[in-house]
Structure formats: C-alpha cells, structure tokens
Coordinates of C-alpha atoms and ligand atoms in Angstrom, one line a residue:
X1 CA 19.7 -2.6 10.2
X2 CA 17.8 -0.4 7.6
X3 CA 15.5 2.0 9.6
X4 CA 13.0 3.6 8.4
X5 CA 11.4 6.5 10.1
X6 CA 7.7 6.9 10.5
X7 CA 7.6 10.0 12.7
X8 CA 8.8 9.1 16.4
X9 CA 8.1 5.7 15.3
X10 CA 11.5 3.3 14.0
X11 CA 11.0 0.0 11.7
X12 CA 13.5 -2.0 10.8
X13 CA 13.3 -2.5 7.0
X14 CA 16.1 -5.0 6.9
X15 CA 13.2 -7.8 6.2
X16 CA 9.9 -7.1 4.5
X17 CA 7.6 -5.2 6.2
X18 CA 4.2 -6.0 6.3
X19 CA 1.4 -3.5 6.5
X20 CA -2.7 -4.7 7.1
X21 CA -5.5 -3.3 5.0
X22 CA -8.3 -1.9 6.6
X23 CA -11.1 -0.8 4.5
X24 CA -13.3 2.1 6.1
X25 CA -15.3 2.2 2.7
X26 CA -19.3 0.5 2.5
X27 CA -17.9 -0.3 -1.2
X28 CA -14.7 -2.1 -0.7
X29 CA -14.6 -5.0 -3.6
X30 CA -12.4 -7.3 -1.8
X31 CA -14.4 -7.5 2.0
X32 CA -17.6 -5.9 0.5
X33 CA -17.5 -3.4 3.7
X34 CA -17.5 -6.0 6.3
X35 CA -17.1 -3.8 9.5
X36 CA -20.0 -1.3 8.2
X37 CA -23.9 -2.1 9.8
X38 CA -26.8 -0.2 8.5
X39 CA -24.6 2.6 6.8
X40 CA -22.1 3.7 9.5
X41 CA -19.1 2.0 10.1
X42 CA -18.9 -0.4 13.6
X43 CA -15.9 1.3 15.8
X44 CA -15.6 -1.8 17.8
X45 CA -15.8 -4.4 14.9
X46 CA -13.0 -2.3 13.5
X47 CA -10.8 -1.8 15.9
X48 CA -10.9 -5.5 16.6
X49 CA -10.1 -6.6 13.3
X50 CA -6.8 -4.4 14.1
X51 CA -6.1 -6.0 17.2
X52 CA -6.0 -9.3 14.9
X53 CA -4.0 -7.5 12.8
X54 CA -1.1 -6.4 14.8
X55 CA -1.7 -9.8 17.1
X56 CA -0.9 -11.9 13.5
X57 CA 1.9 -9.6 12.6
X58 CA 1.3 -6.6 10.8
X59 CA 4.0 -3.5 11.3
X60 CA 1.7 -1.0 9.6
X61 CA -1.9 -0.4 9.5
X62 CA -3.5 1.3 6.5
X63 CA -6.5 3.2 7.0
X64 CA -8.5 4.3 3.4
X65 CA -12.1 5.8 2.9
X66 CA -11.7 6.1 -0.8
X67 CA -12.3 3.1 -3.0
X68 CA -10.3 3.3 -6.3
X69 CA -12.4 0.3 -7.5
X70 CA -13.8 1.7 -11.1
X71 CA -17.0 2.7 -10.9
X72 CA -16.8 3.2 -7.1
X73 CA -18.8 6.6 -6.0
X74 CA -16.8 9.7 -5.8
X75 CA -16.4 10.4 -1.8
X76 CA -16.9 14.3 -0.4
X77 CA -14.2 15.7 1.3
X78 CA -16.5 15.5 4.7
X79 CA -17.5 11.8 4.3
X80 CA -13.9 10.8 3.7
X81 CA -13.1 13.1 6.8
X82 CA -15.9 10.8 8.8
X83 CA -14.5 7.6 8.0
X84 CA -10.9 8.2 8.4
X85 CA -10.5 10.0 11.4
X86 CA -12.7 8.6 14.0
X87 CA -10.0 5.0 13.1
X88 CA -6.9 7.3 13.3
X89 CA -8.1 8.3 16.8
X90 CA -9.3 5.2 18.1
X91 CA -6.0 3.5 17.0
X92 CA -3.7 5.9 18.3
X93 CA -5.6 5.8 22.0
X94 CA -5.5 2.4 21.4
X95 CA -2.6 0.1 19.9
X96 CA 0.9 1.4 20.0
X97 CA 1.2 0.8 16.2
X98 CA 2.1 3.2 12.8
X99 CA -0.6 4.4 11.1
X100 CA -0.6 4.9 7.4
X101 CA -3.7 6.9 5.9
X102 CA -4.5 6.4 2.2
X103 CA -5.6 9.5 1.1
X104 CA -5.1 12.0 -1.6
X105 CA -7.3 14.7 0.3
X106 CA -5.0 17.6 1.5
X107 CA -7.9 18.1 4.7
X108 CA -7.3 14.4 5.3
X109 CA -3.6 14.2 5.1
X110 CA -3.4 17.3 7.8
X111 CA -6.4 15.9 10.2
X112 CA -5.0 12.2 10.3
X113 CA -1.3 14.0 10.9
X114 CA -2.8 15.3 13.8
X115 CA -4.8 12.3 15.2
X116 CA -1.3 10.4 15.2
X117 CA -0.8 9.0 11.8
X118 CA 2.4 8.6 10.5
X119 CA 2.3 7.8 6.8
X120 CA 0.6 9.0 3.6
X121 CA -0.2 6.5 1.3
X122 CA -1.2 8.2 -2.1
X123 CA -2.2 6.7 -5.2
X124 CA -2.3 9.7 -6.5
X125 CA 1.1 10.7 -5.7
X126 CA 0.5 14.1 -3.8
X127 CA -1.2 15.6 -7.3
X128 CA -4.6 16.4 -5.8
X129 CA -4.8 20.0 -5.0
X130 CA -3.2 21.3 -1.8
X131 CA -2.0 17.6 -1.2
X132 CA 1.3 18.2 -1.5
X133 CA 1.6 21.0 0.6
X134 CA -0.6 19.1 3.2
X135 CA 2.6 16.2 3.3
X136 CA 5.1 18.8 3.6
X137 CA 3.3 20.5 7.0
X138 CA 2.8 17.1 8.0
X139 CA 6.4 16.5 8.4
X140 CA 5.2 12.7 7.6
X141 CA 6.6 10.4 5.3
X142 CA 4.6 9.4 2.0
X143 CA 4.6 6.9 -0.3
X144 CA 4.4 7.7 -3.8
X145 CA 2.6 5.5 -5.9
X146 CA 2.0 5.4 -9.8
X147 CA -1.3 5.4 -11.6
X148 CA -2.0 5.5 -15.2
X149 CA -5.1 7.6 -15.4
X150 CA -8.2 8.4 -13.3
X151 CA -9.7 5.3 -11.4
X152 CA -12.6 5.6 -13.3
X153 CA -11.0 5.1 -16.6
X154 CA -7.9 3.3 -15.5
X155 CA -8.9 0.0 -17.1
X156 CA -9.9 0.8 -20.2
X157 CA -7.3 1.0 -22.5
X158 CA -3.8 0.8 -20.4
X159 CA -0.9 1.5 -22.5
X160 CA 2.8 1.5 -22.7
X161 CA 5.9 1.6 -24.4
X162 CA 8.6 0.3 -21.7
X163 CA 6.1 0.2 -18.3
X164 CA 8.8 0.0 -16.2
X165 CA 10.7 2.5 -17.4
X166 CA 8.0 5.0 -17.6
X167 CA 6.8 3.6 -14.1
X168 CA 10.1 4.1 -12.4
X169 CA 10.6 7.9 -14.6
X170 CA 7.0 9.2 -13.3
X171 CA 8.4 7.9 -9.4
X172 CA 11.4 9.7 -10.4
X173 CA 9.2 13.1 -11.4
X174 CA 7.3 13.1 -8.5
X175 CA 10.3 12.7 -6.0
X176 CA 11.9 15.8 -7.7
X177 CA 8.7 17.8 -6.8
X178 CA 8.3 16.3 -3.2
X179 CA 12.0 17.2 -2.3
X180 CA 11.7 20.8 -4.3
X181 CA 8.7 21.3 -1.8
X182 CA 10.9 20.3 1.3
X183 CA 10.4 16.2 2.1
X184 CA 13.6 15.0 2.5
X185 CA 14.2 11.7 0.3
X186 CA 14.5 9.4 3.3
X187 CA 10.9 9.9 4.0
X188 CA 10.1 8.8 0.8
X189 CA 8.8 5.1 -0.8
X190 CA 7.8 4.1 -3.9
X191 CA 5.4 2.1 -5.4
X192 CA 4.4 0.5 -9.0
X193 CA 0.5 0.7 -8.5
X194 CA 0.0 -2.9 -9.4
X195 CA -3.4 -2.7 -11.0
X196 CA -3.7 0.7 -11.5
X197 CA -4.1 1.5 -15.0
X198 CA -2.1 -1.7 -16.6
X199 CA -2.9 -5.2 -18.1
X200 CA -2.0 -8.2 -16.8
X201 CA 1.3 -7.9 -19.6
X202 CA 2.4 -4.9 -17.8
X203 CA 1.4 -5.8 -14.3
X204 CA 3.9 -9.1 -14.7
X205 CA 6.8 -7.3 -16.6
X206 CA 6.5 -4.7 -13.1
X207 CA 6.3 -7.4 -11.3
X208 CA 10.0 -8.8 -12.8
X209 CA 11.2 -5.8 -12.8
X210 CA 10.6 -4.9 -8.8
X211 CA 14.5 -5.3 -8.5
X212 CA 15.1 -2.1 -10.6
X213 CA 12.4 0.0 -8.9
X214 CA 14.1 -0.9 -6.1
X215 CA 17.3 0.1 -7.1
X216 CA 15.8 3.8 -7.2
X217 CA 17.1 3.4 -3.2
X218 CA 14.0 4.1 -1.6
X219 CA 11.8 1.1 0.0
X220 CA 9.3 0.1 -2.1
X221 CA 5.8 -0.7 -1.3
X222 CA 4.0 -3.5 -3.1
X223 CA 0.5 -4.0 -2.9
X224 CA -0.8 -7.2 -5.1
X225 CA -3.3 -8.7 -2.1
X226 CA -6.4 -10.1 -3.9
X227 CA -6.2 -8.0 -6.7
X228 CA -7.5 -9.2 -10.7
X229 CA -3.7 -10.1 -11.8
X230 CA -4.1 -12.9 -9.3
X231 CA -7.6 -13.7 -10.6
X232 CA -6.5 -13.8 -14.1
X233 CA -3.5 -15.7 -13.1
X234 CA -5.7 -18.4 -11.2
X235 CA -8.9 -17.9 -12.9
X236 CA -10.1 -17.3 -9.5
X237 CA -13.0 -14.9 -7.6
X238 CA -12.0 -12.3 -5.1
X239 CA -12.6 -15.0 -2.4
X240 CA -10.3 -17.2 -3.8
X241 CA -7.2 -15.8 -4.1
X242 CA -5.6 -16.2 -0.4
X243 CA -2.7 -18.7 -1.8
X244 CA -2.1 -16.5 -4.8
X245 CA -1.9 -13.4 -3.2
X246 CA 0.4 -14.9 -0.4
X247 CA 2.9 -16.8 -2.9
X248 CA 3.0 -13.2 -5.1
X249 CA 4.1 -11.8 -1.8
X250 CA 6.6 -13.9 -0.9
X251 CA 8.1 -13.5 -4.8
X252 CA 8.1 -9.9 -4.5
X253 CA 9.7 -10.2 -1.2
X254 CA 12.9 -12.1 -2.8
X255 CA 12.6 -9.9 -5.8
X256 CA 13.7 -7.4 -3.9
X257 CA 15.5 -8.6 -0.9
X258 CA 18.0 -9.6 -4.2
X259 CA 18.2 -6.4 -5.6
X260 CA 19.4 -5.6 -1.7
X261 CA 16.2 -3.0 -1.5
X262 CA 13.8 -2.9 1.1
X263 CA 10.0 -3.6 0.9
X264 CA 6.9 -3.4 2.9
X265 CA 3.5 -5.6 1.9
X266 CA 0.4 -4.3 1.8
X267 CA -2.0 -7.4 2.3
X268 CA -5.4 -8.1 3.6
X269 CA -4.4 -11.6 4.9
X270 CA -1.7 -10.6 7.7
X271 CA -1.6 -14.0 9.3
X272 CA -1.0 -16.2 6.1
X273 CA 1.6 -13.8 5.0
X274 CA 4.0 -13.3 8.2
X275 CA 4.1 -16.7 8.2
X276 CA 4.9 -17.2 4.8
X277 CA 7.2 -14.7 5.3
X278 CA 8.6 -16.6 8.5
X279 CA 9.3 -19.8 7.1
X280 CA 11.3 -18.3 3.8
X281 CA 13.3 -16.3 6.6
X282 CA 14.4 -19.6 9.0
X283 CA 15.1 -21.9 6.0
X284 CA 17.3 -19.4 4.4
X285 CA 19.3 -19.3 7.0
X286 CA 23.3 -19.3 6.0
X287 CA 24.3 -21.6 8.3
X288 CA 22.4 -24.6 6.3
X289 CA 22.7 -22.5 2.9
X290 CA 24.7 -24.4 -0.3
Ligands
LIG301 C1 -9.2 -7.0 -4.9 C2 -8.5 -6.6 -3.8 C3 -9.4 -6.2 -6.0 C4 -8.0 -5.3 -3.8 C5 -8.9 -5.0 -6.0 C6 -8.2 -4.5 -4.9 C7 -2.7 -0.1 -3.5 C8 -2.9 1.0 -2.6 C9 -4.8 0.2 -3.1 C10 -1.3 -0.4 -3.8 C11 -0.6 1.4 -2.4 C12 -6.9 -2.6 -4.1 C13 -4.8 2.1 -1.5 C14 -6.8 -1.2 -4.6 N1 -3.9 -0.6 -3.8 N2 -1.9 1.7 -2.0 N3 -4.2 1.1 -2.4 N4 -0.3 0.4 -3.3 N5 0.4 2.1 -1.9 N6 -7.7 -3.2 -5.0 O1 -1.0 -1.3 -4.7 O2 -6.4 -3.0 -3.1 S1 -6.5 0.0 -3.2

C-alpha cells in the first residue's frame, strides 16, 4: 500500500484517489454558485451536497472561495476568510472526511489548519506573500500546482518551448523552496495546472506526458473536470461535458497507474467517476488478464 499522510488522517494511494469540488464562490463558471441564495452562501445546501459527495465516493473534499476563472473579481482576504471557514468547520463537526482548502491566502491556510483541514491546495504554489510560511506552521501537506501567469492574463497568449519540461522544472523549483523552508517531501504533490495558462496543444502534450510528472515520485494531482480542453475537444458547453471529463479521468488514471505513480482526481461529478473508476479496477483484474 502507498500511504499518504493527510495529518492524522491515512489514504491509501495505491489506486486513484478521488477528491469532490465544492465551490464556495457566487461566481463559479462550472455550477454558476449553486449552493449561494440572495448573496450568502446556504450552510445546509452545502454541507448536503458533501454528504453526496462522500456517500458517492469521494476520499477528499476541496473547499475554494477564490475563482481563478479570468475575469473573476479579486476576493479580500476577509471575504475569502467568510466563505472558507464557516465549510471547514461545519465539515469537520460533521463528516469524518480530509479536507483540502484551495487557497493561496497565508490567513486562510493558518485558520482552515486550525478548523481541521488537512491539505493546501495552491495554484499558486505557496508564492503569495507569507503563504509559504503559513504551510510550514501548518504542518499540513500541500499540493503544488503550476500556473503560467496571473489568472487574469493566463489565457491570452500561453507559451512554451518544451511545456512539460518547463512544467515538471518549475514543480521541481518550488519543491526545493518548500523543503528549504522545512515540509518534508512526503507531504508534497504535484500538479500540471491543466488550464492554467496553456492551449489546448500544451494542455494535451501534459496530458501524455502525466507518466513523467509522475515519475518526479510524488502523487500527482490532476484536475481536468469540466474544464475548456474538454469543450474544445467535444465542442461542448460547460453542461455538457460529464462523459468527457469522466473518460479524461479515467485516461489520466492509467497514465499514471503505468508510470507506477500515484494520483488523486479532482472532479465535480464524484458518482460518474468512482464508478468509472470501479469498473476499469474489476476488469483489470490479473486473474482474467492476457
Ligand atoms: C469548467 C470547470 C471550467 C472548471 C473551468 C474550471 C485546479 C485546481 C482549479 C487544478 C488543482 C477549474 C482550484 C479551475 N483547477 N486545483 N483548482 N488543480 N490542484 N476551472 O487543476 O476547475 S479551479
């Protein structure tokens, strides 16, 4: 068994992990801020969509009041604060369950750490101010992911020579400054940022080459769930991208489980994907293999 510690909490990362989205943002592109009602968020809408979560599946549960989309409006520290901590609480008195935050706010990385979260899930890698220093007191684990620009201008004009190798060498960089500033590497995943700040070229070439961010030996976090890759793939709306998104997962899954690496999912459809990954699990069984 792979384990993988999240705090007290153990998962085994010997099969793919799967970790449910839940938007705490009024401006989320992908479930238009579902569990908000006249500009607060609903407490008990959320926390039931998590119960469905974890009921369908999911290992992880990743909390964000940020929204990356471009164009999304910049959120104050105390806003972000409001929306993330009230979940973190309510889930911890609630589910036995690990909670990721995705953050890059140093006041929300040490408030969730101390409602019960027990992963930091940056797409800014820990290079906000005082983030990093925030992860280390935490004592949590983090997953570092990689971004090519600001979310604002991420899209305009992507550019590479090699994406995966300047993917996997920035993963590399931040890793050296995370375990100069005391996280120990086997609280650490990685993460290509599928989306952020490439083309549909380089989001495909990243995509094929999963096995050798993998290879890197940390577990690697993909999150492809709805996003415009699918769309351009399918030529398909936000709402229209459940078998897509599910078949990408499943790909990435043996992408990786090949290159004997470990992976968790981030998705917004828990259900469809557990069972996805369910079936490819039973039939591959050795027994009944060539
Ligand atoms: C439709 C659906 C269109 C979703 C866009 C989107 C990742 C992440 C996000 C990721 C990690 C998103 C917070 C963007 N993506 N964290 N966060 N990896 N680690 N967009 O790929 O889902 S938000």
């Amino acid at each position: 068994m792979k384990a993988f510690k999240f705090g007290s909490r153990t998962l085994d990362l010997s099969r793919p992990a799967v970790m449910g989205i839940l938007n705490a943002t009024p401006d989320s592109f992908s479930d238009g801020g579902q569990l908000y009602s006249n500009g607060s968020i609903d407490l008990s809408k959320t926390l039931q969509a998590i119960e469905t979560m974890l009921a369908d599946g999911a290992d992880i549960i990743d909390i964000g009041g940020e929204s990356t989309r471009p164009g999304a409006k910049p959120v104050s520290v105390d806003q972000e604060l409001a929306r993330v901590i009230p979940i973190v609480e309510a889930v911890t008195s609630r589910f036995d369950t690990i909670i990721s935050v995705d953050t890059s706010t140093a006041q929300v990385i040490n408030q969730a750490a101390a409602a019960g979260a027990s992963l930091i899930n940056d797409v800014r890698a820990l290079q906000r101010e005082g983030a990093l220093q925030a992860a280390v007191d935490s004592g949590l684990p983090v997953c570092l992911m990689h971004m090519q620009n600001q979310p604002d201008s991420m899209q305009a004009n992507p550019h590479y020579q090699d994406v995966v190798a300047e993917v996997v060498d920035f993963l590399r960089q931040r890793k050296q400054t995370c375990l100069a500033a005391g996280i120990g590497p086997e609280q650490l995943l990685l993460d290509p940022g599928f989306g952020f700040g490439k083309t549909l070229e380089h989001n495909l070439t990243l995509f094929n080459g999963l096995g050798q961010l993998a290879a890197e030996g940390h577990p690697v976090l993909v999150g492809v769930s709805r996003k415009s890759m699918i769309g351009q793939l399918l030529n398909s709306q936000v709402d229209n991208r459940l078998i897509g998104s599910v078949t990408m997962a499943l790909l990435a899954a043996q992408r990786v489980t090949e290159a004997r690496g470990s992976l968790i999912l981030r998705v917004h459809d828990v259900n469809e994907t557990v069972q996805a990954l369910d079936v490819w699990q039973q039939s591959s069984n050795k027994e009944f293999g060539k």
